[in-house]
JSON list of C-alpha atoms in Angstrom, two decimals:
[
{"chain": "A", "resi": 489, "resn": "ARG", "atom": "CA", "xyz": [79.65, 184.95, 111.50]},
{"chain": "A", "resi": 490, "resn": "ILE", "atom": "CA", "xyz": [77.91, 187.81, 109.75]},
{"chain": "A", "resi": 491, "resn": "CYS", "atom": "CA", "xyz": [77.89, 185.76, 106.53]},
{"chain": "A", "resi": 492, "resn": "ALA", "atom": "CA", "xyz": [76.32, 182.82, 108.39]},
{"chain": "A", "resi": 493, "resn": "ILE", "atom": "CA", "xyz": [73.55, 185.04, 109.77]},
{"chain": "A", "resi": 494, "resn": "GLN", "atom": "CA", "xyz": [72.87, 186.44, 106.30]},
{"chain": "A", "resi": 495, "resn": "CYS", "atom": "CA", "xyz": [72.73, 182.89, 104.97]},
{"chain": "A", "resi": 496, "resn": "LEU", "atom": "CA", "xyz": [70.19, 181.91, 107.63]},
{"chain": "A", "resi": 497, "resn": "ARG", "atom": "CA", "xyz": [68.07, 184.97, 106.87]},
{"chain": "A", "resi": 498, "resn": "LYS", "atom": "CA", "xyz": [67.79, 183.87, 103.20]},
{"chain": "A", "resi": 499, "resn": "SER", "atom": "CA", "xyz": [65.90, 180.79, 104.31]},
{"chain": "A", "resi": 500, "resn": "ASP", "atom": "CA", "xyz": [62.13, 180.82, 104.80]},
{"chain": "A", "resi": 501, "resn": "LEU", "atom": "CA", "xyz": [62.62, 178.69, 107.93]},
{"chain": "A", "resi": 502, "resn": "PHE", "atom": "CA", "xyz": [64.64, 181.38, 109.69]},
{"chain": "A", "resi": 503, "resn": "LYS", "atom": "CA", "xyz": [63.08, 184.56, 108.26]},
{"chain": "A", "resi": 504, "resn": "GLY", "atom": "CA", "xyz": [61.65, 186.64, 111.07]},
{"chain": "A", "resi": 505, "resn": "CYS", "atom": "CA", "xyz": [63.84, 185.08, 113.76]},
{"chain": "A", "resi": 506, "resn": "ASP", "atom": "CA", "xyz": [65.47, 187.53, 116.13]},
{"chain": "A", "resi": 507, "resn": "LEU", "atom": "CA", "xyz": [69.17, 188.34, 115.91]},
{"chain": "A", "resi": 508, "resn": "GLU", "atom": "CA", "xyz": [70.05, 186.58, 119.17]},
{"chain": "A", "resi": 509, "resn": "PHE", "atom": "CA", "xyz": [68.58, 183.30, 117.92]},
{"chain": "A", "resi": 510, "resn": "LEU", "atom": "CA", "xyz": [70.34, 183.65, 114.55]},
{"chain": "A", "resi": 511, "resn": "GLN", "atom": "CA", "xyz": [73.66, 184.35, 116.28]},
{"chain": "A", "resi": 512, "resn": "GLU", "atom": "CA", "xyz": [73.26, 181.17, 118.35]},
{"chain": "A", "resi": 513, "resn": "MET", "atom": "CA", "xyz": [72.39, 179.16, 115.23]},
{"chain": "A", "resi": 514, "resn": "ALA", "atom": "CA", "xyz": [75.36, 180.67, 113.36]},
{"chain": "A", "resi": 515, "resn": "THR", "atom": "CA", "xyz": [77.78, 179.40, 116.02]},
{"chain": "A", "resi": 516, "resn": "ASN", "atom": "CA", "xyz": [76.63, 175.86, 115.19]},
{"chain": "A", "resi": 517, "resn": "LEU", "atom": "CA", "xyz": [77.00, 176.11, 111.42]},
{"chain": "A", "resi": 518, "resn": "GLU", "atom": "CA", "xyz": [79.77, 174.26, 109.65]},
{"chain": "A", "resi": 519, "resn": "GLU", "atom": "CA", "xyz": [80.63, 175.29, 106.10]},
{"chain": "A", "resi": 520, "resn": "GLU", "atom": "CA", "xyz": [80.90, 172.56, 103.48]},
{"chain": "A", "resi": 521, "resn": "ILE", "atom": "CA", "xyz": [81.78, 173.21, 99.86]},
{"chain": "A", "resi": 522, "resn": "PHE", "atom": "CA", "xyz": [80.72, 170.82, 97.11]},
{"chain": "A", "resi": 523, "resn": "GLU", "atom": "CA", "xyz": [81.91, 170.69, 93.53]},
{"chain": "A", "resi": 524, "resn": "GLN", "atom": "CA", "xyz": [79.52, 170.69, 90.58]},
{"chain": "A", "resi": 525, "resn": "HIS", "atom": "CA", "xyz": [77.92, 167.21, 90.12]},
{"chain": "A", "resi": 526, "resn": "GLU", "atom": "CA", "xyz": [79.25, 166.02, 93.50]},
{"chain": "A", "resi": 527, "resn": "ASP", "atom": "CA", "xyz": [76.74, 164.11, 95.64]},
{"chain": "A", "resi": 528, "resn": "ILE", "atom": "CA", "xyz": [75.82, 165.89, 98.85]},
{"chain": "A", "resi": 529, "resn": "ILE", "atom": "CA", "xyz": [73.73, 163.04, 100.19]},
{"chain": "A", "resi": 530, "resn": "ARG", "atom": "CA", "xyz": [72.52, 159.78, 98.68]},
{"chain": "A", "resi": 531, "resn": "GLU", "atom": "CA", "xyz": [69.10, 158.25, 98.92]},
{"chain": "A", "resi": 532, "resn": "GLY", "atom": "CA", "xyz": [69.02, 155.96, 101.95]},
{"chain": "A", "resi": 533, "resn": "ASP", "atom": "CA", "xyz": [71.89, 157.67, 103.79]},
{"chain": "A", "resi": 534, "resn": "GLU", "atom": "CA", "xyz": [71.33, 158.05, 107.51]},
{"chain": "A", "resi": 535, "resn": "GLY", "atom": "CA", "xyz": [70.76, 161.71, 108.36]},
{"chain": "A", "resi": 536, "resn": "TYR", "atom": "CA", "xyz": [72.36, 163.59, 111.19]},
{"chain": "A", "resi": 537, "resn": "LYS", "atom": "CA", "xyz": [72.54, 167.16, 109.88]},
{"chain": "A", "resi": 538, "resn": "MET", "atom": "CA", "xyz": [70.51, 169.74, 108.06]},
{"chain": "A", "resi": 539, "resn": "TYR", "atom": "CA", "xyz": [71.81, 171.55, 104.97]},
{"chain": "A", "resi": 540, "resn": "LEU", "atom": "CA", "xyz": [71.29, 175.22, 104.18]},
{"chain": "A", "resi": 541, "resn": "LEU", "atom": "CA", "xyz": [72.17, 176.08, 100.61]},
{"chain": "A", "resi": 542, "resn": "ASN", "atom": "CA", "xyz": [73.98, 179.40, 100.66]},
{"chain": "A", "resi": 543, "resn": "GLN", "atom": "CA", "xyz": [74.94, 179.65, 97.01]},
{"chain": "A", "resi": 544, "resn": "GLY", "atom": "CA", "xyz": [74.24, 177.66, 93.87]},
{"chain": "A", "resi": 545, "resn": "ASP", "atom": "CA", "xyz": [71.62, 175.18, 92.71]},
{"chain": "A", "resi": 546, "resn": "VAL", "atom": "CA", "xyz": [70.99, 171.56, 93.66]},
{"chain": "A", "resi": 547, "resn": "GLU", "atom": "CA", "xyz": [68.93, 168.89, 91.94]},
{"chain": "A", "resi": 548, "resn": "VAL", "atom": "CA", "xyz": [67.18, 166.20, 93.99]},
{"chain": "A", "resi": 549, "resn": "LEU", "atom": "CA", "xyz": [67.44, 162.89, 92.13]},
{"chain": "A", "resi": 550, "resn": "VAL", "atom": "CA", "xyz": [65.79, 159.64, 93.24]},
{"chain": "A", "resi": 551, "resn": "GLY", "atom": "CA", "xyz": [65.80, 155.99, 92.30]},
{"chain": "A", "resi": 552, "resn": "PRO", "atom": "CA", "xyz": [68.16, 153.97, 90.16]},
{"chain": "A", "resi": 553, "resn": "GLU", "atom": "CA", "xyz": [67.20, 156.04, 87.12]},
{"chain": "A", "resi": 554, "resn": "GLN", "atom": "CA", "xyz": [68.13, 159.27, 88.99]},
{"chain": "A", "resi": 555, "resn": "ARG", "atom": "CA", "xyz": [64.77, 160.93, 88.26]},
{"chain": "A", "resi": 556, "resn": "LYS", "atom": "CA", "xyz": [64.74, 164.65, 89.11]},
{"chain": "A", "resi": 557, "resn": "VAL", "atom": "CA", "xyz": [62.02, 165.40, 91.68]},
{"chain": "A", "resi": 558, "resn": "ALA", "atom": "CA", "xyz": [63.06, 168.87, 92.87]},
{"chain": "A", "resi": 559, "resn": "ALA", "atom": "CA", "xyz": [65.41, 171.76, 92.22]},
{"chain": "A", "resi": 560, "resn": "LEU", "atom": "CA", "xyz": [66.75, 173.83, 95.11]},
{"chain": "A", "resi": 561, "resn": "SER", "atom": "CA", "xyz": [68.44, 177.23, 95.04]},
{"chain": "A", "resi": 562, "resn": "SER", "atom": "CA", "xyz": [70.14, 179.68, 97.40]},
{"chain": "A", "resi": 563, "resn": "GLY", "atom": "CA", "xyz": [68.30, 179.92, 100.71]},
{"chain": "A", "resi": 564, "resn": "SER", "atom": "CA", "xyz": [66.84, 176.42, 100.44]},
{"chain": "A", "resi": 565, "resn": "ILE", "atom": "CA", "xyz": [67.04, 174.03, 103.36]},
{"chain": "A", "resi": 566, "resn": "PHE", "atom": "CA", "xyz": [66.99, 170.29, 103.02]},
{"chain": "A", "resi": 567, "resn": "ARG", "atom": "CA", "xyz": [67.18, 167.39, 105.41]},
{"chain": "A", "resi": 568, "resn": "GLU", "atom": "CA", "xyz": [65.76, 169.63, 108.11]},
{"chain": "A", "resi": 569, "resn": "MET", "atom": "CA", "xyz": [63.71, 166.77, 109.55]},
{"chain": "A", "resi": 570, "resn": "THR", "atom": "CA", "xyz": [66.94, 165.24, 110.91]},
{"chain": "A", "resi": 571, "resn": "MET", "atom": "CA", "xyz": [66.92, 168.05, 113.48]},
{"chain": "A", "resi": 572, "resn": "PHE", "atom": "CA", "xyz": [63.68, 166.76, 114.98]},
{"chain": "A", "resi": 573, "resn": "GLY", "atom": "CA", "xyz": [64.78, 163.22, 115.68]}
]
């Protein structure tokens, strides 16, 4: 759980949050490991979870031509809007 809390603290969204809140969030984290070039999500997929990138880099590609629109690195959060309905 200590690793999960450290992972949360890397993120701008959770910086400054108190330890009790981070501990509660950490209990709800589920680790997923992806291989290089493996899709994490695809455009149009229904969202039901947020992703917090602990380690590595991710490219955000859109459209049939797979145009790169963003690059994410450790501490980045994506799909966070799924948490708000």
